[in-house]
Amino acid sequence: MNLHEFQGKQILSSYGVRVQRGHVANTAEEAVTVAKQLTEETGTGWHVIKAQIHAGGRGKGGGVKLAKNLDQVKEIAGQIIGMDLITPQTPPTGKRVNKVLIAEDVYYPGDSEISEFYMSVLLNRATGRNMIMYSTEGGMDIEEVAEHTPHLIFTEEIDPSVGLQGFQARKIAFNLGLSGGAFKEMVKFVDALYNAYVGCDASMFEINPVLKTSDDKIIAVDAKVTLDDNALYRHADYAEMRDVTEERPIEVEAKAAGLNYVDLDGTVGCMVNGAGLAMATMDLIKYAGFEPANFLDVGGTADAKRVEIAFRIILKDPNVKAILINIFGGIVRCDRVAQGIVDAYKNMGDDIKVPIIVRLQGTNADLAKQIIDESGMPILSAIEFQEASDRVKEALS
Ligand code: GDP
Ligand code: MN
């Protein structure tokens, strides 16, 4: 689950990570109110207005702007709220901005002693360990740094049995070229950041930039936080931070129905039980010369109700030209699944306008094929993988 910057900063702050302080606002008027409040709390006269969307690169797209007085706060917040912000990480049409973060200006005017660093915490799947990635080249596109100057990106792996060690945090501060007060601050920052990562069951933190101010404070100016969905049951307060307006509506609906659905760009809709079979089915579609329109794992209980919900979700995608149902009947018997498909088809009547290819394999597969063939419905059945692939080809050519 992705969070907004302001939510990520709330979590970081609760673990003692120093963050650029701010308050969120939904309207230009509210922006002025919270800006005044922020001035009282921090003494800042200048504010940064930051669009809150689930995508980075906002600065480049005009979603991060400096306001030097309250009139400018109102004007800029008014411009940003409601805009469709286009950044390298949004869809080409952009993302609608519903909220802004009014933050203290931490780049003190005329300041030449500041530095921007990059820091992320993530899992290295190859070694099964968390690692901290960091670079002196903060504030810019880290992909560019990785491509052109990879030697400027460092990594520090953490042994899960002992956690982040003091010498590691010091090494990071050292490699970032810090000394004196800034060095000590960075050690504290890294330590708190790692505690936060583990404590909130995150799967990714990306802080770009981490700022060193002229008075040697280390501050998280940005916060991209992804939490592990599978651990959310341990964090009811974080689960409430989910912003479904940022997610694809079709995926939200599928999730509510307990289906594992990922929208893709192709034309062949897939309905499969089990993630492994779903991947194999997508390969099969590609092998037949087409592209899958989605990944969809209906899980263990492929009854009529679930099949129907899955049908409806797949059919919401206007690109779908055919649907391939590929179900392995292990615990669930194929004939019952077949009946479920036929019932769902009957229920949906005219809503289904694309060819359906069904491959059922496993317990009672022959009986299942018979049910489908005898249903009188325009459903093509197959038992072998190759057959299914041929049917898809026939249906689409
Ligand atoms: P991103 O573009 O989505 O990664 O958003 P960031 O939060 O990283 O902000 C983009 C850029 O805005 C930063 O790299 C900074 O250069 C700038 N910025 C952020 N906070 C401040 C601030 O307090 N003062 C000034 N002058 N610039 C800021
Ligand atoms: Mn950033």
Tab-separated table of C-alpha atoms and ligand atoms in Angstrom:
chain	number	residue	atom	x	y	z
A	1	MET	CA	0.000	0.000	0.000
A	2	ASN	CA	1.393	3.361	-1.023
A	3	LEU	CA	1.063	6.368	1.234
A	4	HIS	CA	1.006	10.078	0.603
A	5	GLU	CA	4.066	12.093	1.533
A	6	PHE	CA	2.312	13.688	4.526
A	7	GLN	CA	1.293	10.260	5.876
A	8	GLY	CA	4.779	8.850	5.374
A	9	LYS	CA	6.218	11.808	7.242
A	10	GLN	CA	3.773	11.260	10.111
A	11	ILE	CA	5.039	7.719	10.510
A	12	LEU	CA	8.696	8.719	10.229
A	13	SER	CA	8.219	11.487	12.746
A	14	SER	CA	6.587	9.103	15.229
A	15	TYR	CA	9.826	7.104	15.152
A	16	GLY	CA	11.961	10.156	15.821
A	17	VAL	CA	13.049	10.851	12.253
A	18	ARG	CA	13.386	14.597	11.722
A	19	VAL	CA	11.068	15.640	8.896
A	20	GLN	CA	10.201	18.874	7.146
A	21	ARG	CA	7.157	19.865	9.190
A	22	GLY	CA	3.828	20.637	7.618
A	23	HIS	CA	0.061	20.287	7.580
A	24	VAL	CA	-2.274	19.020	4.925
A	25	ALA	CA	-5.026	21.133	3.352
A	26	ASN	CA	-7.944	20.369	1.041
A	27	THR	CA	-8.761	23.923	-0.041
A	28	ALA	CA	-6.879	27.179	-0.636
A	29	GLU	CA	-8.544	28.724	2.442
A	30	GLU	CA	-7.522	25.805	4.606
A	31	ALA	CA	-4.001	26.156	3.197
A	32	VAL	CA	-3.810	29.699	4.585
A	33	THR	CA	-5.107	28.583	7.982
A	34	VAL	CA	-2.561	25.793	8.325
A	35	ALA	CA	0.227	28.023	6.980
A	36	LYS	CA	-0.485	30.498	9.812
A	37	GLN	CA	-0.484	27.642	12.291
A	38	LEU	CA	2.818	26.393	10.884
A	39	THR	CA	4.376	29.840	11.265
A	40	GLU	CA	3.427	29.808	14.931
A	41	GLU	CA	4.909	26.351	15.415
A	42	THR	CA	8.110	26.735	13.413
A	43	GLY	CA	8.717	30.432	12.861
A	44	THR	CA	8.821	29.906	9.105
A	45	GLY	CA	7.531	32.766	6.982
A	46	TRP	CA	8.022	30.937	3.698
A	47	HIS	CA	6.054	27.843	2.882
A	48	VAL	CA	6.375	25.086	0.307
A	49	ILE	CA	3.118	23.935	-1.269
A	50	LYS	CA	3.369	20.279	-2.244
A	51	ALA	CA	0.792	18.332	-4.262
A	52	GLN	CA	-0.152	15.060	-2.551
A	53	ILE	CA	-0.469	12.310	-5.135
A	54	HIS	CA	0.885	8.786	-5.248
A	55	ALA	CA	3.686	9.584	-7.687
A	56	GLY	CA	7.116	11.138	-7.562
A	57	GLY	CA	8.686	13.781	-9.760
A	58	ARG	CA	6.111	16.318	-8.593
A	59	GLY	CA	8.664	19.119	-8.480
A	60	LYS	CA	9.355	18.827	-12.203
A	61	GLY	CA	5.651	18.759	-13.050
A	62	GLY	CA	4.890	21.966	-11.149
A	63	GLY	CA	3.454	20.260	-8.071
A	64	VAL	CA	5.961	21.729	-5.576
A	65	LYS	CA	6.160	25.508	-5.226
A	66	LEU	CA	7.544	28.036	-2.800
A	67	ALA	CA	5.243	30.694	-1.336
A	68	LYS	CA	6.835	33.741	0.304
A	69	ASN	CA	3.679	35.085	1.949
A	70	LEU	CA	0.113	34.076	2.758
A	71	ASP	CA	-1.310	35.576	-0.439
A	72	GLN	CA	1.009	33.352	-2.417
A	73	VAL	CA	0.053	30.359	-0.264
A	74	LYS	CA	-3.576	30.929	-1.200
A	75	GLU	CA	-2.853	31.538	-4.857
A	76	ILE	CA	-0.506	28.573	-5.345
A	77	ALA	CA	-2.608	26.147	-3.276
A	78	GLY	CA	-5.606	27.213	-5.365
A	79	GLN	CA	-3.687	26.438	-8.548
A	80	ILE	CA	-2.392	23.072	-7.426
A	81	ILE	CA	-5.568	21.699	-5.826
A	82	GLY	CA	-7.759	20.326	-8.604
A	83	MET	CA	-5.021	20.244	-11.231
A	84	ASP	CA	-4.152	17.091	-13.167
A	85	LEU	CA	-0.512	16.838	-12.294
A	86	ILE	CA	1.638	15.186	-14.915
A	87	THR	CA	5.007	13.799	-13.846
A	88	PRO	CA	7.254	11.082	-15.275
A	89	GLN	CA	5.575	8.675	-12.822
A	90	THR	CA	1.895	9.444	-13.528
A	91	PRO	CA	-0.244	8.202	-16.417
A	92	PRO	CA	0.088	10.536	-19.444
A	93	THR	CA	-3.139	12.306	-18.474
A	94	GLY	CA	-1.778	13.013	-15.000
A	95	LYS	CA	-3.270	12.534	-11.560
A	96	ARG	CA	-5.903	14.766	-9.995
A	97	VAL	CA	-4.596	16.611	-6.922
A	98	ASN	CA	-7.068	16.614	-4.012
A	99	LYS	CA	-4.781	17.695	-1.201
A	100	VAL	CA	-1.676	19.774	-0.671
A	101	LEU	CA	0.923	19.667	2.053
A	102	ILE	CA	1.859	23.080	3.379
A	103	ALA	CA	5.406	22.602	4.628
A	104	GLU	CA	8.008	24.809	6.284
A	105	ASP	CA	10.689	26.121	3.938
A	106	VAL	CA	13.837	24.359	5.030
A	107	TYR	CA	16.104	25.678	2.275
A	108	TYR	CA	17.012	28.863	4.105
A	109	PRO	CA	17.425	31.741	1.668
A	110	GLY	CA	20.903	32.299	0.305
A	111	ASP	CA	22.089	29.146	1.965
A	112	SER	CA	25.173	27.696	0.310
A	113	GLU	CA	26.030	25.171	3.005
A	114	ILE	CA	23.157	22.816	2.284
A	115	SER	CA	23.474	19.379	0.690
A	116	GLU	CA	20.840	17.045	-0.671
A	117	PHE	CA	21.282	13.302	-0.276
A	118	TYR	CA	19.353	10.270	-1.436
A	119	MET	CA	18.383	7.473	0.942
A	120	SER	CA	16.108	4.482	0.626
A	121	VAL	CA	15.444	1.370	2.670
A	122	LEU	CA	14.240	-1.744	0.913
A	123	LEU	CA	14.509	-5.501	0.790
A	124	ASN	CA	17.263	-7.120	-1.218
A	125	ARG	CA	15.373	-10.187	-2.398
A	126	ALA	CA	18.523	-11.922	-3.585
A	127	THR	CA	20.076	-11.961	-0.109
A	128	GLY	CA	16.843	-11.836	1.889
A	129	ARG	CA	18.106	-8.816	3.820
A	130	ASN	CA	17.015	-5.240	4.210
A	131	MET	CA	19.396	-2.710	2.817
A	132	ILE	CA	19.918	0.995	2.954
A	133	MET	CA	20.760	2.575	-0.392
A	134	TYR	CA	22.180	6.049	-0.295
A	135	SER	CA	23.958	8.598	-2.389
A	136	THR	CA	25.491	12.034	-2.249
A	137	GLU	CA	23.500	12.796	-5.405
A	138	GLY	CA	20.158	13.623	-3.794
A	139	GLY	CA	17.362	15.755	-5.122
A	140	MET	CA	17.615	14.337	-8.608
A	141	ASP	CA	16.414	11.334	-10.467
A	142	ILE	CA	18.115	8.349	-8.837
A	143	GLU	CA	17.632	6.259	-11.994
A	144	GLU	CA	19.822	8.776	-13.832
A	145	VAL	CA	22.475	8.537	-11.134
A	146	ALA	CA	22.326	4.742	-11.315
A	147	GLU	CA	22.799	4.849	-15.064
A	148	HIS	CA	25.526	7.458	-15.429
A	149	THR	CA	27.393	7.445	-12.106
A	150	PRO	CA	26.643	4.131	-10.400
A	151	HIS	CA	29.736	4.449	-8.204
A	152	LEU	CA	27.979	7.270	-6.362
A	153	ILE	CA	25.320	4.900	-5.030
A	154	PHE	CA	26.226	2.944	-1.896
A	155	THR	CA	24.401	0.105	-0.197
A	156	GLU	CA	24.534	-1.172	3.354
A	157	GLU	CA	22.973	-4.544	4.111
A	158	ILE	CA	21.523	-5.286	7.498
A	159	ASP	CA	21.859	-8.645	9.200
A	160	PRO	CA	18.341	-9.431	10.452
A	161	SER	CA	19.631	-11.295	13.518
A	162	VAL	CA	21.366	-8.237	14.974
A	163	GLY	CA	19.722	-5.307	13.186
A	164	LEU	CA	21.397	-2.097	12.076
A	165	GLN	CA	24.735	-1.713	13.857
A	166	GLY	CA	26.259	1.576	15.031
A	167	PHE	CA	29.295	1.184	12.796
A	168	GLN	CA	27.009	0.872	9.770
A	169	ALA	CA	25.203	4.127	10.511
A	170	ARG	CA	28.599	5.813	11.002
A	171	LYS	CA	29.875	4.402	7.726
A	172	ILE	CA	26.875	5.884	5.942
A	173	ALA	CA	27.443	9.316	7.498
A	174	PHE	CA	31.119	9.072	6.578
A	175	ASN	CA	30.469	8.060	2.974
A	176	LEU	CA	28.112	11.019	2.643
A	177	GLY	CA	31.088	13.240	3.471
A	178	LEU	CA	29.752	14.499	6.788
A	179	SER	CA	31.657	15.507	9.891
A	180	GLY	CA	31.032	17.143	13.267
A	181	GLY	CA	27.431	17.853	14.236
A	182	ALA	CA	26.014	16.813	10.860
A	183	PHE	CA	27.756	13.444	11.183
A	184	LYS	CA	26.108	12.782	14.554
A	185	GLU	CA	22.748	13.932	13.266
A	186	MET	CA	23.011	11.611	10.279
A	187	VAL	CA	23.828	8.644	12.514
A	188	LYS	CA	20.686	9.374	14.547
A	189	PHE	CA	18.666	9.895	11.378
A	190	VAL	CA	19.701	6.574	9.825
A	191	ASP	CA	19.057	4.726	13.059
A	192	ALA	CA	15.561	6.184	13.489
A	193	LEU	CA	14.782	5.663	9.807
A	194	TYR	CA	15.666	1.990	9.977
A	195	ASN	CA	13.640	1.526	13.173
A	196	ALA	CA	10.686	3.118	11.432
A	197	TYR	CA	11.089	0.823	8.422
A	198	VAL	CA	11.052	-2.310	10.539
A	199	GLY	CA	8.454	-1.024	12.991
A	200	CYS	CA	5.810	-0.143	10.441
A	201	ASP	CA	6.415	-3.246	8.283
A	202	ALA	CA	7.339	-1.178	5.278
A	203	SER	CA	8.413	-2.664	1.989
A	204	MET	CA	9.994	0.543	0.731
A	205	PHE	CA	11.133	3.918	2.030
A	206	GLU	CA	12.569	6.455	-0.342
A	207	ILE	CA	13.686	9.776	1.053
A	208	ASN	CA	14.828	12.055	-1.733
A	209	PRO	CA	16.095	14.515	-0.768
A	210	VAL	CA	17.486	14.069	2.719
A	211	LEU	CA	18.617	17.590	3.458
A	212	LYS	CA	21.597	18.812	5.460
A	213	THR	CA	20.917	22.401	6.491
A	214	SER	CA	23.574	25.026	7.133
A	215	ASP	CA	23.050	24.547	10.864
A	216	ASP	CA	23.753	20.825	10.465
A	217	LYS	CA	20.257	19.441	10.820
A	218	ILE	CA	19.411	16.333	8.817
A	219	ILE	CA	15.826	16.484	7.543
A	220	ALA	CA	13.599	14.212	5.454
A	221	VAL	CA	12.195	16.668	2.902
A	222	ASP	CA	10.313	14.031	0.928
A	223	ALA	CA	8.940	10.629	1.951
A	224	LYS	CA	7.819	7.885	-0.360
A	225	VAL	CA	6.530	5.075	1.828
A	226	THR	CA	5.124	1.714	0.768
A	227	LEU	CA	3.748	-0.572	3.461
A	228	ASP	CA	3.502	-4.336	3.181
A	229	ASP	CA	-0.191	-5.156	2.595
A	230	ASN	CA	0.233	-8.521	4.251
A	231	ALA	CA	1.286	-6.868	7.510
A	232	LEU	CA	-1.465	-4.255	7.613
A	233	TYR	CA	-3.524	-6.365	9.974
A	234	ARG	CA	-0.942	-5.437	12.598
A	235	HIS	CA	-1.391	-1.709	11.977
A	236	ALA	CA	-5.044	-0.741	11.993
A	237	ASP	CA	-4.082	2.944	12.156
A	238	TYR	CA	-1.948	2.716	9.027
A	239	ALA	CA	-4.550	0.631	7.192
A	240	GLU	CA	-6.885	3.614	7.586
A	241	MET	CA	-4.428	5.724	5.617
A	242	ARG	CA	-5.366	3.919	2.413
A	243	ASP	CA	-6.500	6.442	-0.197
A	244	VAL	CA	-8.585	4.499	-2.699
A	245	THR	CA	-8.961	7.559	-4.932
A	246	GLU	CA	-5.286	7.034	-5.786
A	247	GLU	CA	-5.785	3.418	-6.815
A	248	ARG	CA	-7.310	2.023	-9.995
A	249	PRO	CA	-11.072	1.689	-9.343
A	250	ILE	CA	-11.214	-1.725	-10.976
A	251	GLU	CA	-8.457	-3.047	-8.711
A	252	VAL	CA	-10.174	-1.610	-5.641
A	253	GLU	CA	-13.401	-3.414	-6.594
A	254	ALA	CA	-11.567	-6.693	-7.194
A	255	LYS	CA	-9.830	-6.427	-3.851
A	256	ALA	CA	-13.157	-5.857	-2.089
A	257	ALA	CA	-14.422	-9.072	-3.716
A	258	GLY	CA	-11.353	-10.951	-2.505
A	259	LEU	CA	-9.930	-11.356	-5.992
A	260	ASN	CA	-6.298	-10.856	-6.817
A	261	TYR	CA	-6.492	-8.666	-9.918
A	262	VAL	CA	-3.888	-6.664	-11.797
A	263	ASP	CA	-4.923	-4.641	-14.828
A	264	LEU	CA	-2.664	-5.046	-17.904
A	265	ASP	CA	-2.619	-3.689	-21.451
A	266	GLY	CA	-3.482	-6.718	-23.648
A	267	THR	CA	-6.710	-8.072	-25.152
A	268	VAL	CA	-7.143	-11.525	-23.609
A	269	GLY	CA	-8.830	-11.499	-20.222
A	270	CYS	CA	-7.734	-14.275	-17.866
A	271	MET	CA	-9.534	-15.979	-15.040
A	272	VAL	CA	-7.369	-18.484	-13.238
A	273	ASN	CA	-7.104	-20.145	-9.850
A	274	GLY	CA	-3.673	-19.890	-8.271
A	275	ALA	CA	-0.968	-17.347	-8.955
A	276	GLY	CA	1.423	-19.844	-10.533
A	277	LEU	CA	-1.165	-21.094	-13.009
A	278	ALA	CA	-2.112	-17.480	-13.705
A	279	MET	CA	1.484	-16.708	-14.670
A	280	ALA	CA	1.654	-19.827	-16.847
A	281	THR	CA	-1.618	-18.819	-18.506
A	282	MET	CA	-0.248	-15.404	-19.315
A	283	ASP	CA	2.746	-17.116	-20.914
A	284	LEU	CA	0.354	-19.289	-22.904
A	285	ILE	CA	-1.450	-16.230	-24.217
A	286	LYS	CA	1.799	-14.611	-25.232
A	287	TYR	CA	2.873	-17.861	-26.849
A	288	ALA	CA	-0.318	-17.789	-28.923
A	289	GLY	CA	0.730	-14.332	-30.119
A	290	PHE	CA	-1.511	-12.174	-27.927
A	291	GLU	CA	-1.161	-10.114	-24.774
A	292	PRO	CA	-2.996	-10.718	-21.485
A	293	ALA	CA	-5.451	-8.009	-20.441
A	294	ASN	CA	-5.054	-8.796	-16.787
A	295	PHE	CA	-3.759	-11.080	-14.113
A	296	LEU	CA	-6.640	-12.562	-12.136
A	297	ASP	CA	-6.407	-15.169	-9.437
A	298	VAL	CA	-9.912	-16.161	-8.283
A	299	GLY	CA	-8.471	-18.222	-5.434
A	300	GLY	CA	-9.634	-21.586	-4.261
A	301	THR	CA	-13.406	-21.191	-4.383
A	302	ALA	CA	-14.389	-20.763	-8.011
A	303	ASP	CA	-18.143	-20.883	-7.416
A	304	ALA	CA	-20.755	-19.211	-9.622
A	305	LYS	CA	-20.823	-16.027	-7.553
A	306	ARG	CA	-17.088	-15.499	-7.677
A	307	VAL	CA	-16.893	-16.423	-11.338
A	308	GLU	CA	-19.583	-13.874	-12.080
A	309	ILE	CA	-17.833	-11.094	-10.163
A	310	ALA	CA	-14.618	-11.982	-11.957
A	311	PHE	CA	-16.423	-11.903	-15.334
A	312	ARG	CA	-17.849	-8.496	-14.594
A	313	ILE	CA	-14.496	-7.101	-13.544
A	314	ILE	CA	-12.726	-8.473	-16.612
A	315	LEU	CA	-15.455	-7.114	-18.896
A	316	LYS	CA	-15.078	-3.593	-17.492
A	317	ASP	CA	-11.849	-3.454	-19.450
A	318	PRO	CA	-12.850	-2.220	-22.920
A	319	ASN	CA	-9.731	-3.767	-24.468
A	320	VAL	CA	-10.834	-7.325	-23.713
A	321	LYS	CA	-11.593	-9.262	-26.910
A	322	ALA	CA	-11.718	-12.780	-25.434
A	323	ILE	CA	-11.651	-14.415	-22.022
A	324	LEU	CA	-9.623	-17.470	-21.180
A	325	ILE	CA	-10.693	-19.350	-18.071
A	326	ASN	CA	-8.030	-21.742	-16.905
A	327	ILE	CA	-8.903	-23.590	-13.729
A	328	PHE	CA	-7.257	-26.525	-12.077
A	329	GLY	CA	-9.736	-28.604	-10.116
A	330	GLY	CA	-7.847	-29.985	-7.178
A	331	ILE	CA	-9.869	-29.505	-4.047
A	332	VAL	CA	-12.625	-27.802	-6.005
A	333	ARG	CA	-14.129	-30.225	-8.542
A	334	CYS	CA	-14.094	-29.219	-12.225
A	335	ASP	CA	-17.758	-30.093	-12.783
A	336	ARG	CA	-18.782	-27.687	-10.047
A	337	VAL	CA	-16.634	-24.955	-11.525
A	338	ALA	CA	-18.127	-25.681	-14.957
A	339	GLN	CA	-21.602	-25.378	-13.492
A	340	GLY	CA	-20.549	-22.125	-11.869
A	341	ILE	CA	-19.342	-20.766	-15.202
A	342	VAL	CA	-22.537	-21.802	-16.988
A	343	ASP	CA	-24.696	-20.275	-14.234
A	344	ALA	CA	-22.721	-17.056	-14.238
A	345	TYR	CA	-22.985	-16.893	-18.013
A	346	LYS	CA	-26.765	-17.390	-17.845
A	347	ASN	CA	-27.057	-14.693	-15.181
A	348	MET	CA	-25.107	-12.210	-17.178
A	349	GLY	CA	-27.043	-12.790	-20.343
A	350	ASP	CA	-26.199	-10.187	-22.947
A	351	ASP	CA	-23.451	-8.578	-20.912
A	352	ILE	CA	-20.915	-10.976	-22.348
A	353	LYS	CA	-20.090	-10.078	-25.910
A	354	VAL	CA	-16.696	-11.700	-26.287
A	355	PRO	CA	-15.774	-15.340	-26.836
A	356	ILE	CA	-15.080	-17.403	-23.743
A	357	ILE	CA	-12.582	-20.239	-23.771
A	358	VAL	CA	-12.641	-22.569	-20.817
A	359	ARG	CA	-9.972	-25.047	-19.873
A	360	LEU	CA	-10.731	-27.170	-16.855
A	361	GLN	CA	-8.203	-29.736	-15.766
A	362	GLY	CA	-8.154	-32.018	-12.747
A	363	THR	CA	-10.879	-33.830	-10.835
A	364	ASN	CA	-13.904	-34.596	-13.090
A	365	ALA	CA	-12.455	-32.629	-16.023
A	366	ASP	CA	-14.299	-34.756	-18.603
A	367	LEU	CA	-17.607	-34.247	-16.869
A	368	ALA	CA	-16.906	-30.534	-16.769
A	369	LYS	CA	-16.242	-30.416	-20.498
A	370	GLN	CA	-19.510	-32.218	-21.065
A	371	ILE	CA	-21.429	-29.713	-18.933
A	372	ILE	CA	-19.989	-26.849	-20.909
A	373	ASP	CA	-20.455	-28.456	-24.317
A	374	GLU	CA	-24.045	-29.400	-23.504
A	375	SER	CA	-24.982	-26.056	-21.958
A	376	GLY	CA	-25.829	-24.667	-25.389
A	377	MET	CA	-23.825	-21.590	-24.591
A	378	PRO	CA	-21.180	-20.214	-26.912
A	379	ILE	CA	-18.392	-21.278	-24.595
A	380	LEU	CA	-15.430	-23.041	-26.149
A	381	SER	CA	-13.952	-25.771	-24.020
A	382	ALA	CA	-10.519	-27.318	-23.944
A	383	ILE	CA	-8.709	-29.799	-21.765
A	384	GLU	CA	-5.130	-29.542	-22.900
A	385	PHE	CA	-3.080	-26.362	-22.598
A	386	GLN	CA	-2.312	-26.430	-26.317
A	387	GLU	CA	-5.996	-26.790	-27.146
A	388	ALA	CA	-6.798	-23.747	-25.049
A	389	SER	CA	-4.141	-21.769	-26.851
A	390	ASP	CA	-5.517	-22.871	-30.252
A	391	ARG	CA	-9.043	-21.860	-29.195
A	392	VAL	CA	-7.798	-18.381	-28.231
A	393	LYS	CA	-6.172	-18.070	-31.650
A	394	GLU	CA	-9.344	-19.210	-33.435
A	395	ALA	CA	-11.500	-16.866	-31.415
A	396	LEU	CA	-9.360	-13.851	-32.160
A	397	SER	CA	-8.520	-14.406	-35.792
B	1	GDP	P1	9.216	15.135	-5.802
B	1	GDP	O1	9.570	16.059	-6.928
B	1	GDP	O2	7.888	14.476	-6.021
B	1	GDP	O3	10.292	14.164	-5.510
B	1	GDP	O4	8.997	16.063	-4.501
B	1	GDP	P2	10.036	16.548	-3.391
B	1	GDP	O5	9.360	16.526	-2.090
B	1	GDP	O6	11.320	15.825	-3.472
B	1	GDP	O7	10.261	18.062	-3.776
B	1	GDP	C1	10.826	18.446	-5.014
B	1	GDP	C2	11.866	19.513	-4.830
B	1	GDP	O8	11.306	20.667	-4.216
B	1	GDP	C3	13.011	19.145	-3.883
B	1	GDP	O9	13.999	18.382	-4.525
B	1	GDP	C4	13.523	20.486	-3.467
B	1	GDP	O10	14.503	20.940	-4.399
B	1	GDP	C5	12.301	21.377	-3.529
B	1	GDP	N1	11.879	21.676	-2.154
B	1	GDP	C6	11.307	20.838	-1.278
B	1	GDP	N2	11.152	21.422	-0.076
B	1	GDP	C7	11.635	22.686	-0.213
B	1	GDP	C8	11.781	23.796	0.669
B	1	GDP	O11	11.457	23.773	1.870
B	1	GDP	N3	12.293	24.950	0.146
B	1	GDP	C9	12.673	25.056	-1.137
B	1	GDP	N4	13.164	26.224	-1.568
B	1	GDP	N5	12.604	24.001	-1.993
B	1	GDP	C10	12.081	22.851	-1.542
B	2	MN	MN	11.534	13.713	-3.999
